[in-house]
Coordinates of C-alpha atoms (C1' of nucleotides) in Angstrom, one line a residue:
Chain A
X29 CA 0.0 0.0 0.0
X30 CA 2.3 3.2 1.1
X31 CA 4.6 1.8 -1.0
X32 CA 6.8 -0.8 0.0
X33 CA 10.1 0.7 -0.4
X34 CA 9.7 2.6 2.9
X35 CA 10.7 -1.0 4.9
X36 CA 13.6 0.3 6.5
X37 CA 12.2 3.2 7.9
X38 CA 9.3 1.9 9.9
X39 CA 9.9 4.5 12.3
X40 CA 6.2 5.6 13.0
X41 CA 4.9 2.7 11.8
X42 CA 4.8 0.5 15.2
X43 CA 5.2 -2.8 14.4
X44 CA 6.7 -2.9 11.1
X45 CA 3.9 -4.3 8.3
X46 CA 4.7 -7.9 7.4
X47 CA 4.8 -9.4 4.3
X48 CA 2.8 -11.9 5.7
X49 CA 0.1 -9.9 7.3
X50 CA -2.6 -10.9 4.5
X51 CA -2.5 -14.2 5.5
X52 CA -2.1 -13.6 9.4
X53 CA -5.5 -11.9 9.1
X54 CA -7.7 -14.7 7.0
X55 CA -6.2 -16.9 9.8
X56 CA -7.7 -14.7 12.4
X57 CA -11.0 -14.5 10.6
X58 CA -11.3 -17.8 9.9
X59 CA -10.4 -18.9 13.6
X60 CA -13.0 -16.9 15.2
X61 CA -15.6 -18.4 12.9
X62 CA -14.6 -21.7 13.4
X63 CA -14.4 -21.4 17.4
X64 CA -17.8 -19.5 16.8
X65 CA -19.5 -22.4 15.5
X66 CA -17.7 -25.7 16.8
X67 CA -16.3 -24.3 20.0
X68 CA -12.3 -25.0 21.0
X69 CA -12.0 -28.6 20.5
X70 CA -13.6 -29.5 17.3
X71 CA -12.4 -26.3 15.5
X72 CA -9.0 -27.7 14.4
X73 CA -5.9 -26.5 13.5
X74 CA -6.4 -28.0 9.6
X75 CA -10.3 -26.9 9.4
X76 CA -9.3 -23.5 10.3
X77 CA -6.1 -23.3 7.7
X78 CA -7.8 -24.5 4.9
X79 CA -10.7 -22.0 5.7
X80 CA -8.1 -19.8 5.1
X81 CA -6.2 -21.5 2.3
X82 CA -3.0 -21.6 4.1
X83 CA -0.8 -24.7 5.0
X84 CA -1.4 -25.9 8.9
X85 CA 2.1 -25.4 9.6
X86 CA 2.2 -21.7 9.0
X87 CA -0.9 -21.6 11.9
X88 CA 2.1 -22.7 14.2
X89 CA 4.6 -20.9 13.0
X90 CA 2.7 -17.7 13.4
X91 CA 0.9 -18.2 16.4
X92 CA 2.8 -21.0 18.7
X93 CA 0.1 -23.2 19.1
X94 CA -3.9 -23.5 19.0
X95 CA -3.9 -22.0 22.4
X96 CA -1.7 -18.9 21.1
X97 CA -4.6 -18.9 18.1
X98 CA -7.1 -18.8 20.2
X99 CA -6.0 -15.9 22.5
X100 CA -4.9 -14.0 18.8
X101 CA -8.2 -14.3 17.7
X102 CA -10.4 -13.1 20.3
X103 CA -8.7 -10.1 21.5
X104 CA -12.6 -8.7 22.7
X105 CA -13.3 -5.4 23.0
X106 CA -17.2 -4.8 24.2
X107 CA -16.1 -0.9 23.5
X108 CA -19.2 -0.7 26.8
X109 CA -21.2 2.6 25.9
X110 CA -20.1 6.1 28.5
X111 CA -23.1 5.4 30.6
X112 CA -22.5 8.7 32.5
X113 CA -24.3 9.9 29.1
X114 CA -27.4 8.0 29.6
X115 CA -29.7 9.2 31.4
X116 CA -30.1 7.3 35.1
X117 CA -33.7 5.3 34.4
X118 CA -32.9 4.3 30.8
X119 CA -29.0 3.0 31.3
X120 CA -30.9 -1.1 31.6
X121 CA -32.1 -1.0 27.9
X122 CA -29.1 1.2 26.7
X123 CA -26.9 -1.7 27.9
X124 CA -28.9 -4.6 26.6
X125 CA -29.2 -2.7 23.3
X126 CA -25.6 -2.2 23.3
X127 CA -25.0 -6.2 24.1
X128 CA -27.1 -7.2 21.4
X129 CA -25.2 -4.9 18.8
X130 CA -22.1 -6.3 19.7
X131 CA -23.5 -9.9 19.4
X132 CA -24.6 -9.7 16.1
X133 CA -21.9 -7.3 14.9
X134 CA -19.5 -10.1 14.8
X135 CA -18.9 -13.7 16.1
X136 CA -16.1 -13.4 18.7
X137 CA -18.7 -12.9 21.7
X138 CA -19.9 -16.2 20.3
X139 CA -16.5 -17.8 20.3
X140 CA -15.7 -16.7 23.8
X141 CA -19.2 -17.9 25.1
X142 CA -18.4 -21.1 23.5
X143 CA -15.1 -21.8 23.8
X144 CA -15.9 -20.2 27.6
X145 CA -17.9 -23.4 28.3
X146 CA -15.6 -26.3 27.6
X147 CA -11.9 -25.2 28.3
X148 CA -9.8 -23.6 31.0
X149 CA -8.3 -20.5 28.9
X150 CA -12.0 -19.7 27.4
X151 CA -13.6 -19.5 31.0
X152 CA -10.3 -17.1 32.3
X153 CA -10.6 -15.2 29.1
X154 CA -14.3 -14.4 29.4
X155 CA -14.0 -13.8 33.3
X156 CA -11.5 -11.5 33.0
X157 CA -13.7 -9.8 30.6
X158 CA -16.6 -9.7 32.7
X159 CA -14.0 -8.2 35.7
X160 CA -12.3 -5.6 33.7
X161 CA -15.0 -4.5 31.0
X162 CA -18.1 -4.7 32.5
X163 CA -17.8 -4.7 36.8
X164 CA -16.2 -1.2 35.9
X165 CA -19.6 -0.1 33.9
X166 CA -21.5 -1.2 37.1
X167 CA -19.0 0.9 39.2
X168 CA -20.5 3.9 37.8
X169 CA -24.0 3.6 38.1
X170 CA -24.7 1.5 41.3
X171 CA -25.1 3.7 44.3
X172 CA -23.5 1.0 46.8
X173 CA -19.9 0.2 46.5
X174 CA -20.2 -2.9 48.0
X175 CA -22.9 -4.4 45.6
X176 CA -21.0 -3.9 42.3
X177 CA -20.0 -7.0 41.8
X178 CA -23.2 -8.6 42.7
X179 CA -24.8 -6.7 40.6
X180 CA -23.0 -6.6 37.5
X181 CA -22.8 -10.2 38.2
X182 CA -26.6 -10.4 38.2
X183 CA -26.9 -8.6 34.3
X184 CA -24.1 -10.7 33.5
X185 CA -26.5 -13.6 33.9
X186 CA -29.3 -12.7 32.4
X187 CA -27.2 -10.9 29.2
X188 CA -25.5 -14.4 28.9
X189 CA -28.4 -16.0 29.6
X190 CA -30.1 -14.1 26.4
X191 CA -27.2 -15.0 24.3
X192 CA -26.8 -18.4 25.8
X193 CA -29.8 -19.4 24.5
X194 CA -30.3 -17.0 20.9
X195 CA -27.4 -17.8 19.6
X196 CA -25.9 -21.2 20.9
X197 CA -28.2 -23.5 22.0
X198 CA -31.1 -21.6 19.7
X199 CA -34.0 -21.9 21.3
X200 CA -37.2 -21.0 18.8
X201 CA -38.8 -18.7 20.6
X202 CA -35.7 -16.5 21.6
X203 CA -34.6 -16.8 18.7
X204 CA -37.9 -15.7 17.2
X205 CA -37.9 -12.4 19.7
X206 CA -37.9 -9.2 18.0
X207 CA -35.1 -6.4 19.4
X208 CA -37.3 -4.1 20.5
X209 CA -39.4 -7.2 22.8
X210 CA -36.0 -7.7 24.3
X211 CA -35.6 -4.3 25.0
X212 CA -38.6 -4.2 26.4
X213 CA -38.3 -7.0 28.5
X214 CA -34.8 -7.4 29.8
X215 CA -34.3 -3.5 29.6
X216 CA -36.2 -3.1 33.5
X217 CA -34.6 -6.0 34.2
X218 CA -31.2 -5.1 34.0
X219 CA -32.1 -1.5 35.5
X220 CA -33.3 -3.2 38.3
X221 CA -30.9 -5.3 38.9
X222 CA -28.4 -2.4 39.2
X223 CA -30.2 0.7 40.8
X224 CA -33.1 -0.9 42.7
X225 CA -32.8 -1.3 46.0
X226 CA -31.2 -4.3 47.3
X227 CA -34.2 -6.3 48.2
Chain B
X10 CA -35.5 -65.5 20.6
X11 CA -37.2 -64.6 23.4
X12 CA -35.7 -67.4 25.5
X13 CA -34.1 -64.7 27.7
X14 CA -34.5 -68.3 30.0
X15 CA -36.9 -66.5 32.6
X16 CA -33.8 -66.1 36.1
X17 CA -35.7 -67.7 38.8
X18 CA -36.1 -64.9 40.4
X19 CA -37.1 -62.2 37.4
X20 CA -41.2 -63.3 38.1
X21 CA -42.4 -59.7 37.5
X22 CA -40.2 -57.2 37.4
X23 CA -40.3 -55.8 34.1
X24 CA -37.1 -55.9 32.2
X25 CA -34.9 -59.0 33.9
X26 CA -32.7 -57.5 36.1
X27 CA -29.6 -58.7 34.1
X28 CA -25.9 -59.6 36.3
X29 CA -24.1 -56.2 34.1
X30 CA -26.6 -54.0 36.0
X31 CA -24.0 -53.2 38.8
X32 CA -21.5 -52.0 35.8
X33 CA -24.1 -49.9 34.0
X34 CA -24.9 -47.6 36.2
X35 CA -21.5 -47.2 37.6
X36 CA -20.9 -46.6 33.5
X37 CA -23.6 -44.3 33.8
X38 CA -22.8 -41.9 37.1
X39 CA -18.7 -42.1 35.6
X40 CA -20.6 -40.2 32.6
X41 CA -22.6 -38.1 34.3
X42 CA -19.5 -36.8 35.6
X43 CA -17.2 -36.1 33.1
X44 CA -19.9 -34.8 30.5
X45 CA -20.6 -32.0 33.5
X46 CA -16.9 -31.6 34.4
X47 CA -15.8 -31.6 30.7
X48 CA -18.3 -31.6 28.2
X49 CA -18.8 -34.4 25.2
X50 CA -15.7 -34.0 22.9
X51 CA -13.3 -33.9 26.2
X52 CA -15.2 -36.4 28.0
X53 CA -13.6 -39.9 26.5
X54 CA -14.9 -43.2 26.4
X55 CA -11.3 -44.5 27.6
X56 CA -11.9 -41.6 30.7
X57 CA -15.2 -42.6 31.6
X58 CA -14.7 -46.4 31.4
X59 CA -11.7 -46.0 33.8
X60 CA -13.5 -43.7 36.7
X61 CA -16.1 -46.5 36.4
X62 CA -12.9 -49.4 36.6
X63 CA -14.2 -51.2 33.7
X64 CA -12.6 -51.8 29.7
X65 CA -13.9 -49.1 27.2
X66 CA -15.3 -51.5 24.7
X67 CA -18.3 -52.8 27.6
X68 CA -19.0 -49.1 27.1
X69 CA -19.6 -50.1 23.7
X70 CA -21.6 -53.4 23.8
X71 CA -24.1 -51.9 26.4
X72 CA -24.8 -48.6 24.7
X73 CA -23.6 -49.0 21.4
X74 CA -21.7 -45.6 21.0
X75 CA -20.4 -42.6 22.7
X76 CA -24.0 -40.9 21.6
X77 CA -25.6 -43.5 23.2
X78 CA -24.0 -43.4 26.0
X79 CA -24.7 -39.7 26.1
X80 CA -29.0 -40.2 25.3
X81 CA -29.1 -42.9 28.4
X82 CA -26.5 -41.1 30.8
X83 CA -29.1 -37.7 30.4
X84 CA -32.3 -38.7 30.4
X85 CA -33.2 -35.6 31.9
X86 CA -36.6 -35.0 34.1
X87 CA -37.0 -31.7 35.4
X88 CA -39.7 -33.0 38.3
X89 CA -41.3 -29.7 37.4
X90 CA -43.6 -28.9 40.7
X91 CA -47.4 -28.4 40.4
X92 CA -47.7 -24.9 39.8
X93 CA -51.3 -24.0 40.0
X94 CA -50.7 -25.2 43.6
X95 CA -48.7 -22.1 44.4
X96 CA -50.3 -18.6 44.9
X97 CA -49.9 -16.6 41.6
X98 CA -47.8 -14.1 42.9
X99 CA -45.0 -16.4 43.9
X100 CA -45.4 -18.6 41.1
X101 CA -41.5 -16.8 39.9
X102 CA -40.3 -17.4 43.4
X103 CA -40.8 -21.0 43.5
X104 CA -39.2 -22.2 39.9
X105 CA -36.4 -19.8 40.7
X106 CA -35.7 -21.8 44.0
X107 CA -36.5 -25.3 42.2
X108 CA -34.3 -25.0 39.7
X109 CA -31.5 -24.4 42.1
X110 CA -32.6 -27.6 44.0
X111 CA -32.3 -29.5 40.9
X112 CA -29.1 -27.9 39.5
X113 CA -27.2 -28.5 42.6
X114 CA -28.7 -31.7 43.4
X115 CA -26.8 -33.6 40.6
X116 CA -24.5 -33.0 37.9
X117 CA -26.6 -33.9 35.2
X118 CA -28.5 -30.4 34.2
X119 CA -24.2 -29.2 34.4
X120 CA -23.7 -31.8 32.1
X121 CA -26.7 -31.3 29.3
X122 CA -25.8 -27.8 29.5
X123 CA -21.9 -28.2 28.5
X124 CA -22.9 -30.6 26.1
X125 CA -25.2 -28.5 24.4
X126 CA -23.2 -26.1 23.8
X127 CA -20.6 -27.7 21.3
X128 CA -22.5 -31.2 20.2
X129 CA -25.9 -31.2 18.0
X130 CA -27.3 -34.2 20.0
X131 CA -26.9 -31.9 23.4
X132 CA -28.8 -29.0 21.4
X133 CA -31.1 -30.8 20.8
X134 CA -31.8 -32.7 24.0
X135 CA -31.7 -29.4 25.5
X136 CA -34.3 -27.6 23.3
X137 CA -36.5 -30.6 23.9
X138 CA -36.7 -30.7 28.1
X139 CA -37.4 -27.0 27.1
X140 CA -40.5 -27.8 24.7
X141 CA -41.8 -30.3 26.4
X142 CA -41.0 -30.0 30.0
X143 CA -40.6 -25.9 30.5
X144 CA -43.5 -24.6 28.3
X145 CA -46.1 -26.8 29.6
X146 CA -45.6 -25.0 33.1
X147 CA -45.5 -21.6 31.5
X148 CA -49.1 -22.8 29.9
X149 CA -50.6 -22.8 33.4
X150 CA -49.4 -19.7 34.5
X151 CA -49.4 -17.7 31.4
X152 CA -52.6 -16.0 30.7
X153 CA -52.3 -15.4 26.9
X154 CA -51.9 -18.5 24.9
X155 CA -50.0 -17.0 22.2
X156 CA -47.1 -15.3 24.2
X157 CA -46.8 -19.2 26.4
X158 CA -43.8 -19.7 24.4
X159 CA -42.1 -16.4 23.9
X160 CA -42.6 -15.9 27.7
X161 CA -41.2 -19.3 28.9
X162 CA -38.0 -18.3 26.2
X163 CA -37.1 -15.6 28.3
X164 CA -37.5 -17.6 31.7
X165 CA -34.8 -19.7 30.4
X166 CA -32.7 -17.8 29.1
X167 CA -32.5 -16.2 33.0
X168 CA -32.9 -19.3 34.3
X169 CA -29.7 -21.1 32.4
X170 CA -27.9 -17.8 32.3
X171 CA -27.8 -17.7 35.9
X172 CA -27.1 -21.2 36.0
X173 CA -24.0 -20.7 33.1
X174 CA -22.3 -18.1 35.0
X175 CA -23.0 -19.5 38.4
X176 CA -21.9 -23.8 37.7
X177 CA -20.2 -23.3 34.2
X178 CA -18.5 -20.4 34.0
X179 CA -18.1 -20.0 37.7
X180 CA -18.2 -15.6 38.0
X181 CA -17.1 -15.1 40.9
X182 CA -19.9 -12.7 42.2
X183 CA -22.4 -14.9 41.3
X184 CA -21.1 -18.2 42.4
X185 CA -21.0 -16.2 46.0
X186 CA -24.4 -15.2 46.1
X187 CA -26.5 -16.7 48.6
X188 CA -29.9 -18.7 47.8
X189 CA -31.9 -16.3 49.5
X190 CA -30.0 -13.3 47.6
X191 CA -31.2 -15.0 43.8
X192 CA -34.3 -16.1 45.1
X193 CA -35.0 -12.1 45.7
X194 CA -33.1 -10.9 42.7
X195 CA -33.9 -13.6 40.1
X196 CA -38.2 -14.1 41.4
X197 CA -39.5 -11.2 40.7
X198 CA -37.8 -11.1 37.6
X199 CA -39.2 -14.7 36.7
X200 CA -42.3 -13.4 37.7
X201 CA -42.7 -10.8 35.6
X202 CA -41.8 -13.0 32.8
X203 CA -44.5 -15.1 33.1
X204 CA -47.7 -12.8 34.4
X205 CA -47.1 -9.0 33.8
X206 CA -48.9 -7.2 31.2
X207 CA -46.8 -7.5 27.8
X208 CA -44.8 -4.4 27.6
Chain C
dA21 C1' -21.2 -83.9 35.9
dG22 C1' -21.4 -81.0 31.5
dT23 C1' -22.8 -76.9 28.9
dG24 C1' -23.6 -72.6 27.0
dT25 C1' -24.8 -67.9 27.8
dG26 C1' -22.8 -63.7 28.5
dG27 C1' -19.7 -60.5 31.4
dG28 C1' -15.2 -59.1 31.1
dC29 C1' -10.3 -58.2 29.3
dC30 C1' -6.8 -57.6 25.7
dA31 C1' -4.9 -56.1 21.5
dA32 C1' -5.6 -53.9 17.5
dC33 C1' -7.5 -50.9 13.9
dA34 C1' -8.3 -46.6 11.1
dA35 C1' -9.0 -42.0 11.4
dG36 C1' -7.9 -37.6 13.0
dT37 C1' -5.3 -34.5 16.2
dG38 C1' -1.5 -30.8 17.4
dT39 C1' 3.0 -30.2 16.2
dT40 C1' 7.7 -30.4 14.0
dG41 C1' 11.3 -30.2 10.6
dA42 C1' 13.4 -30.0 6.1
dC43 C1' 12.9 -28.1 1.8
dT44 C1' 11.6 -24.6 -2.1
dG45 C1' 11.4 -20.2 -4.2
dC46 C1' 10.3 -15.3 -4.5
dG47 C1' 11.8 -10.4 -3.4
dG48 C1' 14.2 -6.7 -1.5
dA49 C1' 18.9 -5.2 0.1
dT50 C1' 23.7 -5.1 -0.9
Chain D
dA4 C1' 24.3 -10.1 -10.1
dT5 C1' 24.4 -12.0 -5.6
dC6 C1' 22.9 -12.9 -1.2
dC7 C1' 19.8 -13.6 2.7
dG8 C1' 15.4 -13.6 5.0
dC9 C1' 11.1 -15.2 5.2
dA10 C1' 6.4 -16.9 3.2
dG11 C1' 4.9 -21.1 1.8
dT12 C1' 4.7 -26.4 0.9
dC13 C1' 5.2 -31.3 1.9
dA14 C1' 5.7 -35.1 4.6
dA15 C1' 6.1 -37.1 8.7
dC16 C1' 5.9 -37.7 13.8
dA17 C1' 3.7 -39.1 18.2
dC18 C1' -0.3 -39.4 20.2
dT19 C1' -5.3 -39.9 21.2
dT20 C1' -9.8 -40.9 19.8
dG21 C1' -14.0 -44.1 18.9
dT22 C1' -14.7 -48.6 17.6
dT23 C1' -14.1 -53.7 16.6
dG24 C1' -13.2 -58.7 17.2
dG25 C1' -11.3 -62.6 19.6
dC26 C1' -10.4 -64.8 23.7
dC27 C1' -11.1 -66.4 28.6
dC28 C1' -13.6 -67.5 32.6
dA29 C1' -17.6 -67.6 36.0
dC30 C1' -21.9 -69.0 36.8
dA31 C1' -26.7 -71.0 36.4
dC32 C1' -29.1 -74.3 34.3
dT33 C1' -30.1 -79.3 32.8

DNA sequence: AGTGTGGGCCAACAAGTGTTGACTGCGGAT
DNA sequence: ATCCGCAGTCAACACTTGTTGGCCCACACT
């Protein structure tokens, strides 16, 4: 692209571009769709290269091993919503709106969710999103310090919950729900669960 | 033939009680186990047959396959409770505590769960205790007809969220809350689910 | 006694897994 | 033109998986 002579000085550049970056990326896409829809163990090494017309080997020389792959390709992000912007009563359906954007934006949440389920690194990697990404969300709009974890646990629950069962395990009539029914439903939900009173 | 030789002692008792039953069901619980500790593609034949101290191919003469063994390991019954026993109003109250009796009184709700998550046959299985062993007691308390199924939908997708994050995923804050705690949080929203007003 | 049904063990198979190493060839730097 | 680094290919390794068939022995029946 910006012309290839300027190799040597890649003094701005950060990492300096790869030849190799083309392929790097089809891995990457082809991994999280894979671990999307077959979970860790039966997404393999081979189905995932020759999704991305690649040789196996260049999988491991790239990325280590299927674990290294795995942690490459769902580097998540839930880029949570400034919910000091929202006003106090409507944050619960600005935050399930938000989930389901992300969830059907692209398949990584999936991935995590179900890689989350059956092997060790999937459950840290999604724990540690939950502790770093969405506890701090909570942080700013429950009034008690002391119930933020329980809280966000709580809409952690029934967010998963939704997903669980819309886009894994498919049940018809989730999957069958319109957006704004599950606004309208889990919005109060997750409002209550983090500004009602504890009960 | 059916000269299954009548043992002296099989008079009436349905299907003869054959000399392997001892080594079934220890076949059986060994499964139960590892499907809920590791779901199906981790949880091996070889695995299973040696919690259970027996060879891996009597797996395979007395169920035939690993899916086989999966179908009779799970036959799941929910022992839903009679519902139109139970004032209205706590209706939400009393499937939220239920289902924690049931989830925590064996392993085998943990196990359908993983399973379903990565293998079809676990879908499945899943989807069907939900048709034909959810919906039926969403019928009774529902009042209109037509949202039974929409409305029992989003009862489990709280319902096996909070059972994800709380036996599967293991969230910290939620594995530490107390019954009483999701029995306040988790009824009224169950509640709602099933008897307020559409929104 | 003998006998045969069937529970149990052993060894093996074919297929598929993650992973490794040696080899080829293009392209930019010298 | 020459060299070197690195993307890419091929083949193989060591291992695990589900699954199969043959064999042995215990026991209940005649």
């Amino acid at each position: 692209m910006t012309g290839t002579s300027s190799r040597s000085t890649d003094a701005a550049h950060g990492p300096a571009a790869r030849r190799s970056d083309a392929s790097r990326s089809a891995i990457l896409a082809a991994a999280r769709e894979r671990f999307a829809a077959d979970g860790y163990e039966r997404a393999t090494i081979r189905a995932i290269a020759g999704d991305a017309r690649i040789d196996p080997s260049m999988v491991m020389r790239y990325f280590g091993s299927k674990d290294g792959l795995f942690a490459a390709a769902v580097a998540l992000d839930l880029r949570m919503p400034d919910v000091s912007q929202v006003p106090r009563t409507e944050v619960g359906q600005a935050l399930v709106g938000h989930f389901l954007d992300i969830w059907e934006a692209n398949e990584e949440l999936t991935a995590v969710l179900r890689v989350a389920v059956t092997n060790q690194a999937g459950t840290e990697r999604l724990q540690s999103i939950f502790r770093e990404q969405v506890v701090p969300v909570a942080r700013l709009v429950c009034p008690d310090p002391e119930q933020v974890a329980a809280r966000a646990g709580l809409c952690a629950a029934q967010l998963l919950g939704l997903a669980l069962t819309r886009y894994v395990v498919r049940l018809p009539p989730v999957v069958a729900l319109a957006r704004e029914e599950i606004l309208a439903w889990l919005g109060p939900t997750v409002q209550r669960y983090l500004t009602a009173p504890s009960p």
